[in-house]
Amino acid sequence: MVLTPALYLPVTSTNGTEIVVFLAILAFFLTFAEYNSAFPSFIEFRDAPPVNRLRFVGLMTMITFMTLICKNVYAPTGLTTLTYSIGLGVANVVDFPYSPVRLIILMLPADTSAPLTELVRICASVANVAALVTIGSFAYAVRVRGWPTGNGAFNVWTNLPLFDPTKGGDVVTRLQRDGRLNICIGILLPFLIPALIKLLTDYAEPISLSNPQTMIWTLSAWAFLPASMIMRGLATLRIASLIVEKRRAYSTAESTQTA
């Protein structure tokens, strides 16, 4: 996943290839060490599929589609032309006034060329739709498939290593608060990030999206981070509801036994 843009698109920096390879090796070792360790570190829901699988597939889909769309500009083939046409059709649907994609376009500097603006519009639309599909797939797993009950007992310590149940306050209340907060922030981020970048251009050098690799990773972060937060919020609310159900069942059984 990390190497895909560098393998198919031109590298502008002399050390760009070495940096990308180093990041790919680092990501491999971090993932391998996390999933082969008995003690969790920071990756959440590692034993509660398909959360991380959907995240990876969603991010990989974004990067692959945007790489093929950008490659169509440099070395068009039948596959890249087809991908570009699909992306253009998606952009014509999701690019409407006040949409996150339209805000990304308005974030670009005024002197941005028309071909680059169109390329950013198509890539942002594809990334946005991939993020929405990823969220919808996880919502289906939660509502219809009953996640995570099909994977056995849910271990809070393993799947939520950053959550401390002994910190204070009711666990259900804290999980519900965290879940709603994550969902709200995830919904707002696609709108807030372009606005903040536009405001910061008055005080700092704006991010240049003329480099295709920079554009791919920037738009992937813009679309993936909010989607990941919304998925985390849905998962946290689901865990809170399961705890409430367990408490209710325990209370009912205790009342029956007393009677």
mmCIF file of C-alpha atoms in Angstrom:
data_model
loop_
_atom_site.group_PDB
_atom_site.id
_atom_site.type_symbol
_atom_site.label_atom_id
_atom_site.label_comp_id
_atom_site.label_asym_id
_atom_site.label_seq_id
_atom_site.Cartn_x
_atom_site.Cartn_y
_atom_site.Cartn_z
ATOM 1 C CA MET A 1 0.000 0.000 0.000
ATOM 2 C CA VAL A 2 2.759 2.452 0.922
ATOM 3 C CA LEU A 3 4.780 1.645 -2.188
ATOM 4 C CA THR A 4 1.915 1.814 -4.708
ATOM 5 C CA PRO A 5 2.131 5.544 -5.612
ATOM 6 C CA ALA A 6 5.943 5.468 -5.807
ATOM 7 C CA LEU A 7 5.943 2.388 -8.061
ATOM 8 C CA TYR A 8 3.547 3.797 -10.642
ATOM 9 C CA LEU A 9 4.167 7.552 -10.538
ATOM 10 C CA PRO A 10 7.297 9.609 -11.194
ATOM 11 C CA VAL A 11 9.461 10.603 -8.210
ATOM 12 C CA THR A 12 10.478 14.263 -8.144
ATOM 13 C CA SER A 13 12.971 14.015 -5.263
ATOM 14 C CA THR A 14 16.296 12.193 -5.576
ATOM 15 C CA ASN A 15 15.780 10.566 -2.176
ATOM 16 C CA GLY A 16 12.066 9.983 -2.638
ATOM 17 C CA THR A 17 12.360 6.277 -3.443
ATOM 18 C CA GLU A 18 14.569 5.558 -0.427
ATOM 19 C CA ILE A 19 12.209 7.406 1.907
ATOM 20 C CA VAL A 20 9.158 5.535 0.616
ATOM 21 C CA VAL A 21 10.886 2.165 0.943
ATOM 22 C CA PHE A 22 11.950 3.018 4.500
ATOM 23 C CA LEU A 23 8.375 3.991 5.429
ATOM 24 C CA ALA A 24 7.023 0.783 3.893
ATOM 25 C CA ILE A 25 9.487 -1.358 5.867
ATOM 26 C CA LEU A 26 8.687 0.579 9.046
ATOM 27 C CA ALA A 27 4.938 0.098 8.541
ATOM 28 C CA PHE A 28 5.491 -3.620 7.969
ATOM 29 C CA PHE A 29 7.495 -4.086 11.161
ATOM 30 C CA LEU A 30 5.053 -2.059 13.261
ATOM 31 C CA THR A 31 2.061 -4.041 11.986
ATOM 32 C CA PHE A 32 3.837 -7.389 12.315
ATOM 33 C CA ALA A 33 5.002 -6.633 15.859
ATOM 34 C CA GLU A 34 1.547 -5.456 16.940
ATOM 35 C CA TYR A 35 -0.368 -8.460 15.652
ATOM 36 C CA ASN A 36 2.175 -10.983 16.922
ATOM 37 C CA SER A 37 2.446 -9.567 20.430
ATOM 38 C CA ALA A 38 0.396 -10.727 23.384
ATOM 39 C CA PHE A 39 0.375 -7.204 24.805
ATOM 40 C CA PRO A 40 -1.397 -4.473 22.817
ATOM 41 C CA SER A 41 0.238 -1.104 22.228
ATOM 42 C CA PHE A 42 -1.846 1.434 20.301
ATOM 43 C CA ILE A 43 -3.671 -0.338 17.426
ATOM 44 C CA GLU A 44 -7.330 -0.701 18.356
ATOM 45 C CA PHE A 45 -9.714 -3.573 17.511
ATOM 46 C CA ARG A 46 -6.889 -5.887 16.455
ATOM 47 C CA ASP A 47 -8.848 -8.945 17.663
ATOM 48 C CA ALA A 48 -12.252 -7.702 16.513
ATOM 49 C CA PRO A 49 -12.425 -8.118 12.739
ATOM 50 C CA PRO A 50 -13.424 -6.692 10.325
ATOM 51 C CA VAL A 51 -12.677 -3.186 11.683
ATOM 52 C CA ASN A 52 -9.021 -2.950 10.694
ATOM 53 C CA ARG A 53 -9.575 -5.029 7.573
ATOM 54 C CA LEU A 54 -12.156 -2.538 6.340
ATOM 55 C CA ARG A 55 -9.841 0.335 7.197
ATOM 56 C CA PHE A 56 -7.017 -1.210 5.199
ATOM 57 C CA VAL A 57 -9.223 -2.103 2.233
ATOM 58 C CA GLY A 58 -10.740 1.387 2.207
ATOM 59 C CA LEU A 59 -7.365 3.137 2.329
ATOM 60 C CA MET A 60 -5.883 0.771 -0.255
ATOM 61 C CA THR A 61 -8.839 1.430 -2.556
ATOM 62 C CA MET A 62 -8.368 5.179 -2.266
ATOM 63 C CA ILE A 63 -4.648 5.015 -2.992
ATOM 64 C CA THR A 64 -4.982 2.546 -5.884
ATOM 65 C CA PHE A 65 -7.735 4.459 -7.663
ATOM 66 C CA MET A 66 -6.013 7.821 -7.242
ATOM 67 C CA THR A 67 -2.702 6.351 -8.424
ATOM 68 C CA LEU A 68 -4.309 5.029 -11.601
ATOM 69 C CA ILE A 69 -6.100 8.330 -12.175
ATOM 70 C CA CYS A 70 -2.854 10.290 -11.808
ATOM 71 C CA LYS A 71 -0.960 7.808 -13.992
ATOM 72 C CA ASN A 72 -3.466 8.470 -16.767
ATOM 73 C CA VAL A 73 -1.990 11.971 -17.029
ATOM 74 C CA TYR A 74 1.588 10.708 -17.523
ATOM 75 C CA ALA A 75 1.252 7.336 -19.261
ATOM 76 C CA PRO A 76 -2.352 6.530 -20.204
ATOM 77 C CA THR A 77 -3.359 2.915 -20.724
ATOM 78 C CA GLY A 78 -6.675 1.169 -21.129
ATOM 79 C CA LEU A 79 -6.942 0.554 -17.368
ATOM 80 C CA THR A 80 -6.007 4.113 -16.383
ATOM 81 C CA THR A 81 -8.414 5.574 -18.952
ATOM 82 C CA LEU A 82 -11.238 3.423 -17.592
ATOM 83 C CA THR A 83 -10.393 4.415 -14.013
ATOM 84 C CA TYR A 84 -10.258 8.084 -14.985
ATOM 85 C CA SER A 85 -13.669 7.814 -16.643
ATOM 86 C CA ILE A 86 -15.150 6.173 -13.555
ATOM 87 C CA GLY A 87 -13.603 8.857 -11.350
ATOM 88 C CA LEU A 88 -14.995 11.594 -13.589
ATOM 89 C CA GLY A 89 -18.480 10.106 -13.315
ATOM 90 C CA VAL A 90 -18.158 9.916 -9.528
ATOM 91 C CA ALA A 91 -16.938 13.529 -9.390
ATOM 92 C CA ASN A 92 -19.925 14.739 -11.390
ATOM 93 C CA VAL A 93 -22.211 13.202 -8.752
ATOM 94 C CA VAL A 94 -20.524 14.113 -5.454
ATOM 95 C CA ASP A 95 -19.139 17.526 -6.436
ATOM 96 C CA PHE A 96 -21.988 19.871 -5.554
ATOM 97 C CA PRO A 97 -22.122 23.206 -3.681
ATOM 98 C CA TYR A 98 -21.016 23.044 -0.026
ATOM 99 C CA SER A 99 -19.865 19.427 -0.385
ATOM 100 C CA PRO A 100 -16.462 18.401 1.046
ATOM 101 C CA VAL A 101 -15.150 17.933 -2.502
ATOM 102 C CA ARG A 102 -16.152 21.470 -3.457
ATOM 103 C CA LEU A 103 -14.346 22.790 -0.367
ATOM 104 C CA ILE A 104 -11.179 20.968 -1.442
ATOM 105 C CA ILE A 105 -11.377 22.702 -4.818
ATOM 106 C CA LEU A 106 -11.925 26.099 -3.187
ATOM 107 C CA MET A 107 -8.858 25.427 -0.993
ATOM 108 C CA LEU A 108 -6.563 25.428 -4.026
ATOM 109 C CA PRO A 109 -4.603 28.610 -4.808
ATOM 110 C CA ALA A 110 -6.126 30.982 -7.319
ATOM 111 C CA ASP A 111 -3.338 30.386 -9.846
ATOM 112 C CA THR A 112 -3.895 26.617 -9.995
ATOM 113 C CA SER A 113 -4.173 25.377 -13.552
ATOM 114 C CA ALA A 114 -7.440 23.966 -14.845
ATOM 115 C CA PRO A 115 -6.057 20.431 -15.509
ATOM 116 C CA LEU A 116 -4.666 20.213 -11.962
ATOM 117 C CA THR A 117 -7.946 21.468 -10.501
ATOM 118 C CA GLU A 118 -9.849 18.826 -12.440
ATOM 119 C CA LEU A 119 -7.422 16.117 -11.324
ATOM 120 C CA VAL A 120 -7.800 17.156 -7.673
ATOM 121 C CA ARG A 121 -11.590 17.217 -8.059
ATOM 122 C CA ILE A 122 -11.683 13.669 -9.421
ATOM 123 C CA CYS A 123 -9.242 12.265 -6.852
ATOM 124 C CA ALA A 124 -11.033 13.952 -3.951
ATOM 125 C CA SER A 125 -14.367 12.583 -5.164
ATOM 126 C CA VAL A 126 -13.026 9.036 -5.406
ATOM 127 C CA ALA A 127 -11.445 9.258 -1.938
ATOM 128 C CA ASN A 128 -14.673 10.627 -0.470
ATOM 129 C CA VAL A 129 -16.821 7.879 -1.976
ATOM 130 C CA ALA A 130 -14.350 5.174 -0.865
ATOM 131 C CA ALA A 131 -14.530 6.544 2.678
ATOM 132 C CA LEU A 132 -18.341 6.542 2.625
ATOM 133 C CA VAL A 133 -18.427 2.956 1.338
ATOM 134 C CA THR A 134 -16.017 1.897 4.102
ATOM 135 C CA ILE A 135 -18.223 3.498 6.759
ATOM 136 C CA GLY A 136 -21.331 1.933 5.254
ATOM 137 C CA SER A 137 -19.713 -1.510 5.206
ATOM 138 C CA PHE A 138 -18.844 -1.290 8.881
ATOM 139 C CA ALA A 139 -22.316 0.026 9.759
ATOM 140 C CA TYR A 140 -23.722 -3.029 7.960
ATOM 141 C CA ALA A 141 -21.410 -5.299 9.986
ATOM 142 C CA VAL A 142 -22.625 -3.680 13.212
ATOM 143 C CA ARG A 143 -26.354 -3.440 12.516
ATOM 144 C CA VAL A 144 -26.958 -6.546 10.419
ATOM 145 C CA ARG A 145 -24.118 -8.929 11.218
ATOM 146 C CA GLY A 146 -24.126 -8.103 14.922
ATOM 147 C CA TRP A 147 -20.455 -7.200 15.258
ATOM 148 C CA PRO A 148 -18.566 -8.117 17.463
ATOM 149 C CA THR A 149 -20.660 -10.952 18.923
ATOM 150 C CA GLY A 150 -19.716 -13.316 16.102
ATOM 151 C CA ASN A 151 -16.012 -13.141 17.035
ATOM 152 C CA GLY A 152 -16.316 -14.504 20.573
ATOM 153 C CA ALA A 153 -15.815 -12.536 23.764
ATOM 154 C CA PHE A 154 -14.757 -8.923 23.288
ATOM 155 C CA ASN A 155 -11.591 -8.146 25.240
ATOM 156 C CA VAL A 156 -11.595 -4.433 26.099
ATOM 157 C CA TRP A 157 -7.919 -4.412 27.110
ATOM 158 C CA THR A 158 -6.770 -5.971 23.809
ATOM 159 C CA ASN A 159 -9.104 -4.106 21.465
ATOM 160 C CA LEU A 160 -9.145 -0.743 23.260
ATOM 161 C CA PRO A 161 -5.622 -0.444 24.702
ATOM 162 C CA LEU A 162 -5.880 3.338 25.042
ATOM 163 C CA PHE A 163 -9.130 3.162 27.023
ATOM 164 C CA ASP A 164 -8.738 2.884 30.800
ATOM 165 C CA PRO A 165 -11.939 1.443 32.354
ATOM 166 C CA THR A 166 -10.681 2.223 35.869
ATOM 167 C CA LYS A 167 -10.060 5.907 35.226
ATOM 168 C CA GLY A 168 -13.300 7.011 36.869
ATOM 169 C CA GLY A 169 -16.955 7.353 36.063
ATOM 170 C CA ASP A 170 -19.327 4.842 34.566
ATOM 171 C CA VAL A 171 -17.782 2.857 31.700
ATOM 172 C CA VAL A 172 -20.954 2.976 29.593
ATOM 173 C CA THR A 173 -21.272 6.740 29.931
ATOM 174 C CA ARG A 174 -17.637 7.262 28.967
ATOM 175 C CA LEU A 175 -17.880 4.925 25.988
ATOM 176 C CA GLN A 176 -21.042 6.609 24.763
ATOM 177 C CA ARG A 177 -19.484 10.041 25.165
ATOM 178 C CA ASP A 178 -16.341 9.004 23.315
ATOM 179 C CA GLY A 179 -18.359 7.357 20.559
ATOM 180 C CA ARG A 180 -20.577 10.372 19.939
ATOM 181 C CA LEU A 181 -17.584 12.707 20.068
ATOM 182 C CA ASN A 182 -15.699 10.622 17.501
ATOM 183 C CA ILE A 183 -18.686 10.555 15.163
ATOM 184 C CA CYS A 184 -19.240 14.310 15.421
ATOM 185 C CA ILE A 185 -15.572 15.108 14.818
ATOM 186 C CA GLY A 186 -15.424 12.620 11.945
ATOM 187 C CA ILE A 187 -18.412 14.259 10.248
ATOM 188 C CA LEU A 188 -17.005 17.765 10.677
ATOM 189 C CA LEU A 189 -13.385 17.081 9.700
ATOM 190 C CA PRO A 190 -13.912 16.868 5.896
ATOM 191 C CA PHE A 191 -15.393 20.365 6.067
ATOM 192 C CA LEU A 192 -13.020 21.815 8.660
ATOM 193 C CA ILE A 193 -9.699 20.653 7.172
ATOM 194 C CA PRO A 194 -10.031 22.572 3.863
ATOM 195 C CA ALA A 195 -11.264 25.648 5.710
ATOM 196 C CA LEU A 196 -8.337 25.558 8.148
ATOM 197 C CA ILE A 197 -5.814 25.064 5.348
ATOM 198 C CA LYS A 198 -7.349 27.997 3.480
ATOM 199 C CA LEU A 199 -7.018 30.190 6.578
ATOM 200 C CA LEU A 200 -3.427 29.097 7.190
ATOM 201 C CA THR A 201 -2.347 30.031 3.666
ATOM 202 C CA ASP A 202 -2.201 33.658 4.826
ATOM 203 C CA TYR A 203 0.498 32.777 7.365
ATOM 204 C CA ALA A 204 2.343 29.815 5.827
ATOM 205 C CA GLU A 205 3.184 28.270 2.488
ATOM 206 C CA PRO A 206 0.172 26.280 1.239
ATOM 207 C CA ILE A 207 0.430 22.572 0.505
ATOM 208 C CA SER A 208 1.293 22.041 -3.152
ATOM 209 C CA LEU A 209 -0.782 19.347 -4.790
ATOM 210 C CA SER A 210 1.077 19.560 -8.099
ATOM 211 C CA ASN A 211 3.158 16.550 -7.048
ATOM 212 C CA PRO A 212 0.890 13.518 -7.631
ATOM 213 C CA GLN A 213 2.275 11.563 -4.680
ATOM 214 C CA THR A 214 1.752 14.508 -2.331
ATOM 215 C CA MET A 215 -1.782 14.903 -3.635
ATOM 216 C CA ILE A 216 -2.581 11.212 -3.159
ATOM 217 C CA TRP A 217 -1.390 11.062 0.449
ATOM 218 C CA THR A 218 -2.945 14.423 1.339
ATOM 219 C CA LEU A 219 -6.361 13.494 -0.024
ATOM 220 C CA SER A 220 -6.116 10.013 1.497
ATOM 221 C CA ALA A 221 -5.519 11.522 4.924
ATOM 222 C CA TRP A 222 -8.357 14.018 4.371
ATOM 223 C CA ALA A 223 -10.819 11.221 3.577
ATOM 224 C CA PHE A 224 -9.495 8.324 5.679
ATOM 225 C CA LEU A 225 -9.010 9.996 9.061
ATOM 226 C CA PRO A 226 -12.656 11.156 9.381
ATOM 227 C CA ALA A 227 -13.890 7.756 8.176
ATOM 228 C CA SER A 228 -11.693 5.995 10.727
ATOM 229 C CA MET A 229 -12.999 8.236 13.518
ATOM 230 C CA ILE A 230 -16.626 7.590 12.545
ATOM 231 C CA MET A 231 -15.967 3.842 12.505
ATOM 232 C CA ARG A 232 -14.360 4.080 15.935
ATOM 233 C CA GLY A 233 -17.394 5.994 17.198
ATOM 234 C CA LEU A 234 -19.795 3.379 15.855
ATOM 235 C CA ALA A 235 -17.711 0.597 17.393
ATOM 236 C CA THR A 236 -17.521 2.339 20.771
ATOM 237 C CA LEU A 237 -21.274 2.910 20.875
ATOM 238 C CA ARG A 238 -21.803 -0.743 19.982
ATOM 239 C CA ILE A 239 -19.554 -1.883 22.839
ATOM 240 C CA ALA A 240 -21.434 0.397 25.230
ATOM 241 C CA SER A 241 -24.767 -1.106 24.139
ATOM 242 C CA LEU A 242 -23.430 -4.623 24.683
ATOM 243 C CA ILE A 243 -22.359 -3.722 28.213
ATOM 244 C CA VAL A 244 -25.833 -2.325 28.900
ATOM 245 C CA GLU A 245 -27.401 -5.548 27.619
ATOM 246 C CA LYS A 246 -25.104 -7.638 29.823
ATOM 247 C CA ARG A 247 -25.973 -5.544 32.864
ATOM 248 C CA ARG A 248 -29.697 -5.843 32.124
ATOM 249 C CA ALA A 249 -29.451 -9.601 31.667
ATOM 250 C CA TYR A 250 -27.460 -9.959 34.888
ATOM 251 C CA SER A 251 -29.934 -7.789 36.779
ATOM 252 C CA THR A 252 -32.890 -9.807 35.448
ATOM 253 C CA ALA A 253 -31.230 -13.115 36.349
ATOM 254 C CA GLU A 254 -30.399 -11.847 39.836
ATOM 255 C CA SER A 255 -33.969 -10.654 40.396
ATOM 256 C CA THR A 256 -35.353 -13.983 39.226
ATOM 257 C CA GLN A 257 -32.995 -15.887 41.492
ATOM 258 C CA THR A 258 -33.969 -13.709 44.473
ATOM 259 C CA ALA A 259 -37.664 -14.216 43.828
#
